[in-house]
């Protein structure tokens, strides 16, 4: 009998398993292995600090972010007082899983099938990867951290089958040095309807490799062609391709993260990817941490309602950021004309500073009221068309 079985071994599941194991609970971490999520791999300083990420996991340190508009306008935003770290999910996720194992979590390789209940308790049924046979894990609680189209969420949590998402695709390539439009110290974000009609494309350095990809909710977009065009524009067409990956990325947190009984969700399964930016690693790991906190509270009290703590704790700190980013995506991602205005707005030094201070520290910056006022006026002027899209 485990205290908790964590389904899914990405950053969210690994952190949930580690936290529970370190607090003395018996935990099984079930992961199907061999699955690498398409991801730009950017992590902010707060993640590195809060989750004790060693420097050897940082494959690149980014000092500049470049925003590219539909007309080719480029805005370079320096990252002041620090850097954005880059990780390779193939190795980063395994590092987190290993750390959870070292903390005491039992690692199991297999594919989740279903949850069953009887007089003895709750059982997670999985198919063992080595034998192909079904096995059962008896547990008090289940943490569903099995991605955007979570089987746990769809079966157990109201609304878990209705989460909106974009389809993301990227190619990991062998990266050259600084060549063409590619700079190994710079992340490029491309807002161009020819690449993505409703989201964006990216070129993110990973040291010896790079992630080149895009995302879209439009079902008939040719993801591979768009990525090939993105590679060509950056001078990366001839770079050898290491691997190709695609997956859904959720766009909105679920209204409910637990089933009121014995299941709580975490990470992409709960929908915690930031709107507009699509940033997910930090929020997934926070989601795993609050799920572990809620599970520990439930185990201590015996009250199923304590599982609600996961969503309450997450939203208490991040709801406002998600609302602001969601409004920005709705306002600026709907057309190339709006995206052109968005990149124009990014020329503003106050926009740059406030944006990256918020990104690096994961909270809205409230210390500069005049800067906020000026940005508000500029934002209004762009959205109402009072200024030209090319106006700086």
mmCIF file of C-alpha atoms in Angstrom:
data_model
loop_
_atom_site.group_PDB
_atom_site.id
_atom_site.type_symbol
_atom_site.label_atom_id
_atom_site.label_comp_id
_atom_site.label_asym_id
_atom_site.label_seq_id
_atom_site.Cartn_x
_atom_site.Cartn_y
_atom_site.Cartn_z
ATOM 1 C CA UNK A 1 0.000 0.000 0.000
ATOM 2 C CA UNK A 2 1.568 3.239 -1.169
ATOM 3 C CA UNK A 3 0.621 6.615 0.227
ATOM 4 C CA UNK A 4 0.629 7.954 -3.333
ATOM 5 C CA UNK A 5 1.187 6.762 -6.869
ATOM 6 C CA UNK A 6 2.346 9.492 -9.245
ATOM 7 C CA UNK A 7 1.354 8.826 -12.852
ATOM 8 C CA UNK A 8 3.800 10.535 -15.199
ATOM 9 C CA UNK A 9 7.497 11.228 -14.752
ATOM 10 C CA UNK A 10 7.935 14.641 -16.348
ATOM 11 C CA UNK A 11 9.078 17.624 -14.251
ATOM 12 C CA UNK A 12 5.715 17.889 -12.478
ATOM 13 C CA UNK A 13 5.424 14.224 -11.540
ATOM 14 C CA UNK A 14 9.073 13.937 -10.581
ATOM 15 C CA UNK A 15 8.869 16.909 -8.209
ATOM 16 C CA UNK A 16 5.620 15.630 -6.657
ATOM 17 C CA UNK A 17 7.208 12.222 -6.058
ATOM 18 C CA UNK A 18 10.417 13.713 -4.683
ATOM 19 C CA UNK A 19 8.640 16.090 -2.290
ATOM 20 C CA UNK A 20 6.383 13.363 -0.916
ATOM 21 C CA UNK A 21 9.261 10.907 -0.541
ATOM 22 C CA UNK A 22 11.409 13.477 1.259
ATOM 23 C CA UNK A 23 8.554 14.101 3.698
ATOM 24 C CA UNK A 24 8.520 10.423 4.621
ATOM 25 C CA UNK A 25 5.691 9.108 2.478
ATOM 26 C CA UNK A 26 5.774 5.906 0.456
ATOM 27 C CA UNK A 27 5.573 6.832 -3.224
ATOM 28 C CA UNK A 28 5.617 5.055 -6.563
ATOM 29 C CA UNK A 29 6.556 7.049 -9.667
ATOM 30 C CA UNK A 30 5.047 5.431 -12.762
ATOM 31 C CA UNK A 31 6.504 6.580 -16.082
ATOM 32 C CA UNK A 32 6.300 4.979 -19.498
ATOM 33 C CA UNK A 33 9.840 6.141 -20.430
ATOM 34 C CA UNK A 34 11.137 6.984 -23.871
ATOM 35 C CA UNK A 35 8.840 9.998 -24.247
ATOM 36 C CA UNK A 36 10.456 13.422 -24.662
ATOM 37 C CA UNK A 37 8.124 16.415 -24.748
ATOM 38 C CA UNK A 38 8.712 19.085 -27.431
ATOM 39 C CA UNK A 39 9.897 22.072 -25.459
ATOM 40 C CA UNK A 40 12.064 25.117 -25.950
ATOM 41 C CA UNK A 41 13.759 24.245 -22.669
ATOM 42 C CA UNK A 42 13.927 27.705 -21.076
ATOM 43 C CA UNK A 43 14.031 27.921 -17.281
ATOM 44 C CA UNK A 44 14.173 31.146 -15.237
ATOM 45 C CA UNK A 45 16.489 31.851 -12.305
ATOM 46 C CA UNK A 46 13.670 31.358 -9.813
ATOM 47 C CA UNK A 47 13.233 27.741 -10.954
ATOM 48 C CA UNK A 48 16.954 27.101 -10.640
ATOM 49 C CA UNK A 49 16.893 28.490 -7.104
ATOM 50 C CA UNK A 50 13.598 27.043 -5.858
ATOM 51 C CA UNK A 51 14.245 23.527 -7.167
ATOM 52 C CA UNK A 52 18.022 23.387 -6.629
ATOM 53 C CA UNK A 53 19.029 22.735 -10.223
ATOM 54 C CA UNK A 54 22.796 22.173 -10.552
ATOM 55 C CA UNK A 55 24.780 24.068 -13.134
ATOM 56 C CA UNK A 56 25.649 20.919 -15.067
ATOM 57 C CA UNK A 57 21.996 20.654 -16.147
ATOM 58 C CA UNK A 58 22.156 24.099 -17.793
ATOM 59 C CA UNK A 59 23.242 23.459 -21.389
ATOM 60 C CA UNK A 60 23.206 27.145 -22.404
ATOM 61 C CA UNK A 61 22.869 30.554 -20.761
ATOM 62 C CA UNK A 62 20.904 33.055 -22.797
ATOM 63 C CA UNK A 63 21.675 36.773 -22.570
ATOM 64 C CA UNK A 64 19.298 38.142 -25.233
ATOM 65 C CA UNK A 65 15.777 37.448 -26.502
ATOM 66 C CA UNK A 66 14.907 38.500 -30.061
ATOM 67 C CA UNK A 67 11.301 39.166 -31.081
ATOM 68 C CA UNK A 68 10.666 38.941 -34.838
ATOM 69 C CA UNK A 69 7.511 40.427 -36.383
ATOM 70 C CA UNK A 70 5.598 39.320 -39.513
ATOM 71 C CA UNK A 71 7.402 41.982 -41.575
ATOM 72 C CA UNK A 72 10.797 40.899 -40.280
ATOM 73 C CA UNK A 73 11.199 43.668 -37.698
ATOM 74 C CA UNK A 74 13.639 42.543 -35.007
ATOM 75 C CA UNK A 75 13.618 43.696 -31.413
ATOM 76 C CA UNK A 76 16.506 42.471 -29.253
ATOM 77 C CA UNK A 77 15.795 42.480 -25.530
ATOM 78 C CA UNK A 78 18.853 42.165 -23.277
ATOM 79 C CA UNK A 79 18.412 40.029 -20.176
ATOM 80 C CA UNK A 80 19.736 42.237 -17.410
ATOM 81 C CA UNK A 81 21.080 41.024 -14.078
ATOM 82 C CA UNK A 82 21.154 37.352 -14.949
ATOM 83 C CA UNK A 83 20.401 34.859 -17.683
ATOM 84 C CA UNK A 84 17.756 32.452 -18.909
ATOM 85 C CA UNK A 85 18.945 28.881 -18.501
ATOM 86 C CA UNK A 86 18.330 26.260 -21.173
ATOM 87 C CA UNK A 87 17.882 22.544 -20.504
ATOM 88 C CA UNK A 88 17.569 19.513 -22.754
ATOM 89 C CA UNK A 89 14.416 17.704 -21.679
ATOM 90 C CA UNK A 90 15.853 14.298 -22.568
ATOM 91 C CA UNK A 91 18.445 14.654 -19.809
ATOM 92 C CA UNK A 92 16.711 17.152 -17.491
ATOM 93 C CA UNK A 93 13.612 15.013 -16.966
ATOM 94 C CA UNK A 94 15.700 11.927 -16.230
ATOM 95 C CA UNK A 95 17.783 13.934 -13.750
ATOM 96 C CA UNK A 96 14.579 14.857 -11.889
ATOM 97 C CA UNK A 97 13.311 11.275 -11.939
ATOM 98 C CA UNK A 98 16.634 9.990 -10.621
ATOM 99 C CA UNK A 99 16.549 12.574 -7.847
ATOM 100 C CA UNK A 100 13.050 11.444 -6.876
ATOM 101 C CA UNK A 101 14.340 7.866 -6.744
ATOM 102 C CA UNK A 102 17.266 8.896 -4.584
ATOM 103 C CA UNK A 103 14.788 10.570 -2.212
ATOM 104 C CA UNK A 104 12.979 7.258 -1.795
ATOM 105 C CA UNK A 105 10.354 7.117 -4.549
ATOM 106 C CA UNK A 106 9.993 3.694 -6.195
ATOM 107 C CA UNK A 107 10.431 4.075 -9.942
ATOM 108 C CA UNK A 108 8.249 1.875 -12.131
ATOM 109 C CA UNK A 109 8.394 1.760 -15.932
ATOM 110 C CA UNK A 110 5.058 1.101 -17.552
ATOM 111 C CA UNK A 111 1.976 2.582 -19.187
ATOM 112 C CA UNK A 112 -1.007 3.725 -17.142
ATOM 113 C CA UNK A 113 -4.206 1.821 -17.986
ATOM 114 C CA UNK A 114 -6.878 2.795 -15.476
ATOM 115 C CA UNK A 115 -7.820 3.293 -11.844
ATOM 116 C CA UNK A 116 -9.847 0.632 -10.039
ATOM 117 C CA UNK A 117 -11.398 0.671 -6.572
ATOM 118 C CA UNK A 118 -12.544 -2.099 -4.243
ATOM 119 C CA UNK A 119 -12.783 -2.843 -0.566
ATOM 120 C CA UNK A 120 -9.000 -2.854 -0.239
ATOM 121 C CA UNK A 121 -8.590 0.662 -1.647
ATOM 122 C CA UNK A 122 -7.580 2.421 -4.832
ATOM 123 C CA UNK A 123 -5.503 0.618 -7.445
ATOM 124 C CA UNK A 124 -3.497 1.996 -10.365
ATOM 125 C CA UNK A 125 -3.417 -0.562 -13.166
ATOM 126 C CA UNK A 126 -0.427 -0.288 -15.505
ATOM 127 C CA UNK A 127 1.157 -2.331 -18.263
ATOM 128 C CA UNK A 128 4.703 -3.298 -17.411
ATOM 129 C CA UNK A 129 7.103 -2.258 -20.141
ATOM 130 C CA UNK A 130 9.388 -5.286 -19.844
ATOM 131 C CA UNK A 131 6.805 -8.072 -19.610
ATOM 132 C CA UNK A 132 3.811 -6.483 -21.337
ATOM 133 C CA UNK A 133 1.624 -7.739 -18.487
ATOM 134 C CA UNK A 134 -0.822 -5.697 -16.418
ATOM 135 C CA UNK A 135 -0.019 -5.055 -12.754
ATOM 136 C CA UNK A 136 -1.772 -3.198 -9.934
ATOM 137 C CA UNK A 137 -0.417 -0.729 -7.413
ATOM 138 C CA UNK A 138 -2.493 -0.305 -4.266
ATOM 139 C CA UNK A 139 -2.479 3.279 -3.023
ATOM 140 C CA UNK A 140 -4.271 5.841 -0.888
ATOM 141 C CA UNK A 141 -3.950 8.674 -3.408
ATOM 142 C CA UNK A 142 -3.143 9.190 -7.094
ATOM 143 C CA UNK A 143 -1.381 12.223 -8.560
ATOM 144 C CA UNK A 144 -2.111 12.542 -12.275
ATOM 145 C CA UNK A 145 0.866 14.180 -13.960
ATOM 146 C CA UNK A 146 0.464 12.487 -17.325
ATOM 147 C CA UNK A 147 0.364 15.448 -19.689
ATOM 148 C CA UNK A 148 -2.055 17.703 -21.543
ATOM 149 C CA UNK A 149 -4.418 14.958 -22.672
ATOM 150 C CA UNK A 150 -4.183 13.216 -19.335
ATOM 151 C CA UNK A 151 -5.880 9.838 -19.126
ATOM 152 C CA UNK A 152 -6.151 10.309 -15.367
ATOM 153 C CA UNK A 153 -7.873 13.692 -15.780
ATOM 154 C CA UNK A 154 -10.278 12.470 -18.437
ATOM 155 C CA UNK A 155 -11.357 9.488 -16.367
ATOM 156 C CA UNK A 156 -11.435 11.043 -12.913
ATOM 157 C CA UNK A 157 -11.803 14.841 -12.836
ATOM 158 C CA UNK A 158 -14.845 16.797 -14.071
ATOM 159 C CA UNK A 159 -13.851 18.842 -17.140
ATOM 160 C CA UNK A 160 -10.618 16.916 -17.551
ATOM 161 C CA UNK A 161 -11.566 15.931 -21.090
ATOM 162 C CA UNK A 162 -12.241 19.484 -22.315
ATOM 163 C CA UNK A 163 -8.930 21.281 -21.896
ATOM 164 C CA UNK A 164 -7.970 23.568 -24.853
ATOM 165 C CA UNK A 165 -4.492 23.089 -26.274
ATOM 166 C CA UNK A 166 -2.116 23.908 -29.106
ATOM 167 C CA UNK A 167 -0.174 21.252 -30.959
ATOM 168 C CA UNK A 168 3.538 21.903 -30.598
ATOM 169 C CA UNK A 169 6.231 20.427 -32.830
ATOM 170 C CA UNK A 170 9.976 20.892 -32.793
ATOM 171 C CA UNK A 171 13.174 19.447 -34.153
ATOM 172 C CA UNK A 172 16.326 19.086 -32.101
ATOM 173 C CA UNK A 173 19.262 19.742 -34.410
ATOM 174 C CA UNK A 174 23.027 19.749 -34.161
ATOM 175 C CA UNK A 175 23.729 23.423 -33.696
ATOM 176 C CA UNK A 176 26.517 25.316 -35.422
ATOM 177 C CA UNK A 177 28.313 28.265 -33.906
ATOM 178 C CA UNK A 178 27.101 31.758 -34.662
ATOM 179 C CA UNK A 179 26.044 31.557 -38.297
ATOM 180 C CA UNK A 180 23.433 33.239 -40.477
ATOM 181 C CA UNK A 181 20.614 34.486 -38.247
ATOM 182 C CA UNK A 182 21.480 31.994 -35.499
ATOM 183 C CA UNK A 183 23.213 33.100 -32.308
ATOM 184 C CA UNK A 184 23.973 30.471 -29.612
ATOM 185 C CA UNK A 185 23.527 33.117 -26.891
ATOM 186 C CA UNK A 186 20.123 34.344 -28.091
ATOM 187 C CA UNK A 187 16.567 32.963 -28.111
ATOM 188 C CA UNK A 188 14.492 33.929 -31.152
ATOM 189 C CA UNK A 189 10.697 34.133 -30.937
ATOM 190 C CA UNK A 190 8.959 34.486 -34.309
ATOM 191 C CA UNK A 191 5.485 36.039 -34.498
ATOM 192 C CA UNK A 192 4.552 35.360 -38.111
ATOM 193 C CA UNK A 193 1.364 33.874 -39.533
ATOM 194 C CA UNK A 194 3.393 32.003 -42.145
ATOM 195 C CA UNK A 195 4.993 30.041 -39.321
ATOM 196 C CA UNK A 196 2.039 29.936 -36.920
ATOM 197 C CA UNK A 197 -1.288 31.683 -37.538
ATOM 198 C CA UNK A 198 -2.210 31.877 -33.863
ATOM 199 C CA UNK A 199 0.888 31.239 -31.725
ATOM 200 C CA UNK A 200 4.611 31.584 -32.503
ATOM 201 C CA UNK A 201 7.754 29.835 -33.654
ATOM 202 C CA UNK A 202 11.037 29.565 -31.770
ATOM 203 C CA UNK A 203 14.742 28.966 -32.217
ATOM 204 C CA UNK A 204 16.269 28.181 -28.816
ATOM 205 C CA UNK A 205 19.959 27.245 -28.376
ATOM 206 C CA UNK A 206 20.799 24.186 -26.263
ATOM 207 C CA UNK A 207 24.576 24.379 -26.369
ATOM 208 C CA UNK A 208 25.663 21.683 -28.821
ATOM 209 C CA UNK A 209 22.082 21.384 -30.081
ATOM 210 C CA UNK A 210 19.118 23.672 -30.661
ATOM 211 C CA UNK A 211 15.320 23.422 -30.535
ATOM 212 C CA UNK A 212 13.503 24.791 -33.579
ATOM 213 C CA UNK A 213 9.731 24.567 -33.518
ATOM 214 C CA UNK A 214 6.289 26.126 -33.393
ATOM 215 C CA UNK A 215 2.763 25.607 -32.100
ATOM 216 C CA UNK A 216 -0.771 26.184 -33.327
ATOM 217 C CA UNK A 217 -4.408 25.427 -32.526
ATOM 218 C CA UNK A 218 -5.218 25.412 -36.265
ATOM 219 C CA UNK A 219 -5.542 21.764 -37.195
ATOM 220 C CA UNK A 220 -4.588 22.006 -40.882
ATOM 221 C CA UNK A 221 -1.275 23.820 -40.324
ATOM 222 C CA UNK A 222 1.658 21.854 -41.745
ATOM 223 C CA UNK A 223 3.878 21.737 -38.641
ATOM 224 C CA UNK A 224 6.844 20.164 -40.382
ATOM 225 C CA UNK A 225 6.810 22.639 -43.285
ATOM 226 C CA UNK A 226 6.535 25.575 -40.892
ATOM 227 C CA UNK A 227 9.504 24.266 -38.918
ATOM 228 C CA UNK A 228 11.488 23.723 -42.131
ATOM 229 C CA UNK A 229 10.757 27.337 -43.113
ATOM 230 C CA UNK A 230 11.867 28.481 -39.675
ATOM 231 C CA UNK A 231 15.118 26.552 -40.014
ATOM 232 C CA UNK A 232 15.723 28.030 -43.451
ATOM 233 C CA UNK A 233 15.167 31.595 -42.209
ATOM 234 C CA UNK A 234 17.764 31.011 -39.475
ATOM 235 C CA UNK A 235 20.325 29.365 -41.766
ATOM 236 C CA UNK A 236 19.884 25.962 -40.095
ATOM 237 C CA UNK A 237 18.546 23.868 -42.982
ATOM 238 C CA UNK A 238 21.696 21.785 -43.407
ATOM 239 C CA UNK A 239 22.176 21.032 -39.701
ATOM 240 C CA UNK A 240 21.688 17.318 -38.917
ATOM 241 C CA UNK A 241 18.404 16.526 -37.155
ATOM 242 C CA UNK A 242 18.785 14.610 -33.898
ATOM 243 C CA UNK A 243 15.103 13.952 -33.171
ATOM 244 C CA UNK A 244 11.592 15.195 -33.940
ATOM 245 C CA UNK A 245 8.817 15.507 -31.353
ATOM 246 C CA UNK A 246 5.226 16.679 -31.182
ATOM 247 C CA UNK A 247 2.691 16.976 -28.371
ATOM 248 C CA UNK A 248 -0.302 19.009 -27.154
ATOM 249 C CA UNK A 249 0.342 21.962 -24.860
ATOM 250 C CA UNK A 250 -2.603 23.141 -22.705
ATOM 251 C CA UNK A 251 -3.696 26.767 -22.799
ATOM 252 C CA UNK A 252 -5.818 27.153 -19.675
ATOM 253 C CA UNK A 253 -5.783 25.748 -16.129
ATOM 254 C CA UNK A 254 -8.684 23.432 -15.375
ATOM 255 C CA UNK A 255 -11.388 24.770 -13.073
ATOM 256 C CA UNK A 256 -10.956 21.715 -10.881
ATOM 257 C CA UNK A 257 -7.842 19.632 -10.168
ATOM 258 C CA UNK A 258 -9.207 16.850 -7.945
ATOM 259 C CA UNK A 259 -12.031 14.329 -7.938
ATOM 260 C CA UNK A 260 -13.066 14.991 -4.343
ATOM 261 C CA UNK A 261 -11.915 11.552 -3.311
ATOM 262 C CA UNK A 262 -8.441 10.236 -4.075
ATOM 263 C CA UNK A 263 -7.040 11.927 -7.218
ATOM 264 C CA UNK A 264 -5.331 15.281 -7.746
ATOM 265 C CA UNK A 265 -3.772 16.611 -10.955
ATOM 266 C CA UNK A 266 -0.458 18.344 -11.555
ATOM 267 C CA UNK A 267 1.407 20.069 -14.400
ATOM 268 C CA UNK A 268 0.076 19.864 -17.945
ATOM 269 C CA UNK A 269 -2.676 17.511 -16.758
ATOM 270 C CA UNK A 270 -4.032 20.454 -14.750
ATOM 271 C CA UNK A 271 -3.434 22.867 -17.642
ATOM 272 C CA UNK A 272 -0.721 24.966 -16.024
ATOM 273 C CA UNK A 273 1.139 26.287 -19.057
ATOM 274 C CA UNK A 274 1.406 30.074 -19.222
ATOM 275 C CA UNK A 275 -0.743 31.681 -21.935
ATOM 276 C CA UNK A 276 1.037 33.812 -24.533
ATOM 277 C CA UNK A 277 4.537 32.549 -23.704
ATOM 278 C CA UNK A 278 3.718 28.829 -23.596
ATOM 279 C CA UNK A 279 6.161 28.513 -20.704
ATOM 280 C CA UNK A 280 5.553 25.269 -18.875
ATOM 281 C CA UNK A 281 8.553 23.822 -17.037
ATOM 282 C CA UNK A 282 8.483 26.192 -14.071
ATOM 283 C CA UNK A 283 4.719 26.034 -13.684
ATOM 284 C CA UNK A 284 4.730 22.243 -14.053
ATOM 285 C CA UNK A 285 7.241 21.912 -11.236
ATOM 286 C CA UNK A 286 5.265 24.297 -9.028
ATOM 287 C CA UNK A 287 2.170 22.264 -9.899
ATOM 288 C CA UNK A 288 3.943 19.107 -8.751
ATOM 289 C CA UNK A 289 4.968 20.784 -5.515
ATOM 290 C CA UNK A 290 1.471 22.027 -4.626
ATOM 291 C CA UNK A 291 -0.006 18.629 -5.552
ATOM 292 C CA UNK A 292 2.434 16.998 -3.126
ATOM 293 C CA UNK A 293 1.504 19.551 -0.459
ATOM 294 C CA UNK A 294 -2.195 18.857 -0.954
ATOM 295 C CA UNK A 295 -1.631 15.091 -0.936
ATOM 296 C CA UNK A 296 0.379 15.296 2.295
ATOM 297 C CA UNK A 297 -2.360 17.386 3.922
ATOM 298 C CA UNK A 298 -5.012 14.876 2.825
ATOM 299 C CA UNK A 299 -2.995 11.929 4.104
ATOM 300 C CA UNK A 300 -2.486 13.643 7.463
ATOM 301 C CA UNK A 301 -6.100 14.747 7.955
ATOM 302 C CA UNK A 302 -8.020 12.042 6.134
ATOM 303 C CA UNK A 303 -10.116 14.786 4.527
ATOM 304 C CA UNK A 304 -10.487 14.466 0.740
ATOM 305 C CA UNK A 305 -11.340 18.168 0.490
ATOM 306 C CA UNK A 306 -7.719 18.976 1.348
ATOM 307 C CA UNK A 307 -6.829 17.929 -2.208
ATOM 308 C CA UNK A 308 -8.331 21.264 -3.277
ATOM 309 C CA UNK A 309 -5.284 22.927 -1.753
ATOM 310 C CA UNK A 310 -3.261 22.187 -4.894
ATOM 311 C CA UNK A 311 -5.251 24.535 -7.116
ATOM 312 C CA UNK A 312 -5.782 27.103 -4.330
ATOM 313 C CA UNK A 313 -2.067 27.383 -3.583
ATOM 314 C CA UNK A 314 -1.118 27.628 -7.263
ATOM 315 C CA UNK A 315 -3.730 30.229 -8.141
ATOM 316 C CA UNK A 316 -2.992 32.328 -5.077
ATOM 317 C CA UNK A 317 0.434 33.088 -6.504
ATOM 318 C CA UNK A 318 0.009 32.798 -10.274
ATOM 319 C CA UNK A 319 -3.627 33.569 -11.163
ATOM 320 C CA UNK A 320 -2.968 37.236 -11.956
ATOM 321 C CA UNK A 321 0.015 36.460 -14.183
ATOM 322 C CA UNK A 322 -2.025 33.880 -16.086
ATOM 323 C CA UNK A 323 -4.907 36.336 -16.510
ATOM 324 C CA UNK A 324 -2.625 39.087 -17.840
ATOM 325 C CA UNK A 325 -0.837 36.720 -20.236
ATOM 326 C CA UNK A 326 -4.155 35.274 -21.409
ATOM 327 C CA UNK A 327 -5.477 38.754 -22.167
ATOM 328 C CA UNK A 328 -2.303 39.572 -24.083
ATOM 329 C CA UNK A 329 -2.578 36.414 -26.180
ATOM 330 C CA UNK A 330 -6.240 37.100 -26.965
ATOM 331 C CA UNK A 331 -5.451 40.690 -27.916
ATOM 332 C CA UNK A 332 -2.313 40.266 -30.025
ATOM 333 C CA UNK A 333 -2.147 36.743 -31.471
ATOM 334 C CA UNK A 334 -5.288 36.918 -33.587
ATOM 335 C CA UNK A 335 -3.691 38.417 -36.722
ATOM 336 C CA UNK A 336 -0.351 39.433 -38.225
ATOM 337 C CA UNK A 337 -1.372 43.077 -37.963
ATOM 338 C CA UNK A 338 -1.829 42.651 -34.208
ATOM 339 C CA UNK A 339 1.421 40.676 -33.900
ATOM 340 C CA UNK A 340 3.230 43.482 -35.704
ATOM 341 C CA UNK A 341 1.880 45.878 -33.101
ATOM 342 C CA UNK A 342 2.926 43.561 -30.304
ATOM 343 C CA UNK A 343 6.549 43.466 -31.483
ATOM 344 C CA UNK A 344 6.431 47.249 -31.904
ATOM 345 C CA UNK A 345 5.292 47.561 -28.302
ATOM 346 C CA UNK A 346 8.299 45.464 -27.251
ATOM 347 C CA UNK A 347 10.614 48.258 -28.403
ATOM 348 C CA UNK A 348 9.675 50.114 -25.228
ATOM 349 C CA UNK A 349 12.404 49.832 -22.616
ATOM 350 C CA UNK A 350 9.878 49.725 -19.768
ATOM 351 C CA UNK A 351 8.037 46.849 -21.463
ATOM 352 C CA UNK A 352 11.317 44.993 -21.793
ATOM 353 C CA UNK A 353 12.371 45.509 -18.198
ATOM 354 C CA UNK A 354 9.019 44.784 -16.603
ATOM 355 C CA UNK A 355 8.461 41.730 -18.813
ATOM 356 C CA UNK A 356 11.774 40.108 -17.960
ATOM 357 C CA UNK A 357 11.680 41.056 -14.299
ATOM 358 C CA UNK A 358 8.305 39.309 -14.129
ATOM 359 C CA UNK A 359 9.610 36.317 -16.093
ATOM 360 C CA UNK A 360 12.793 35.913 -14.075
ATOM 361 C CA UNK A 361 11.099 36.238 -10.679
ATOM 362 C CA UNK A 362 7.629 34.863 -11.583
ATOM 363 C CA UNK A 363 5.624 37.740 -10.185
ATOM 364 C CA UNK A 364 4.204 40.972 -11.562
ATOM 365 C CA UNK A 365 6.371 44.017 -10.910
ATOM 366 C CA UNK A 366 4.456 46.706 -9.017
ATOM 367 C CA UNK A 367 7.257 49.083 -8.074
ATOM 368 C CA UNK A 368 7.071 51.355 -11.146
ATOM 369 C CA UNK A 369 3.600 52.930 -11.360
ATOM 370 C CA UNK A 370 4.553 55.492 -14.024
ATOM 371 C CA UNK A 371 6.035 52.780 -16.236
ATOM 372 C CA UNK A 372 2.839 50.761 -15.902
ATOM 373 C CA UNK A 373 0.777 53.837 -16.793
ATOM 374 C CA UNK A 374 2.861 54.583 -19.890
ATOM 375 C CA UNK A 375 2.685 50.968 -21.038
ATOM 376 C CA UNK A 376 -1.067 50.987 -20.509
ATOM 377 C CA UNK A 377 -1.473 54.021 -22.770
ATOM 378 C CA UNK A 378 0.762 52.529 -25.473
ATOM 379 C CA UNK A 379 -1.090 49.245 -25.294
ATOM 380 C CA UNK A 380 -4.429 51.038 -25.671
ATOM 381 C CA UNK A 381 -3.110 53.085 -28.595
ATOM 382 C CA UNK A 382 -2.040 49.929 -30.462
ATOM 383 C CA UNK A 383 -5.212 47.972 -29.762
ATOM 384 C CA UNK A 384 -7.445 50.850 -30.880
ATOM 385 C CA UNK A 385 -5.315 51.635 -33.944
ATOM 386 C CA UNK A 386 -4.463 55.177 -32.825
ATOM 387 C CA UNK A 387 -0.850 54.568 -33.884
ATOM 388 C CA UNK A 388 0.554 52.721 -36.870
ATOM 389 C CA UNK A 389 1.728 49.167 -36.396
ATOM 390 C CA UNK A 390 5.252 50.261 -37.254
ATOM 391 C CA UNK A 391 5.221 53.037 -34.662
ATOM 392 C CA UNK A 392 7.907 52.656 -32.038
#
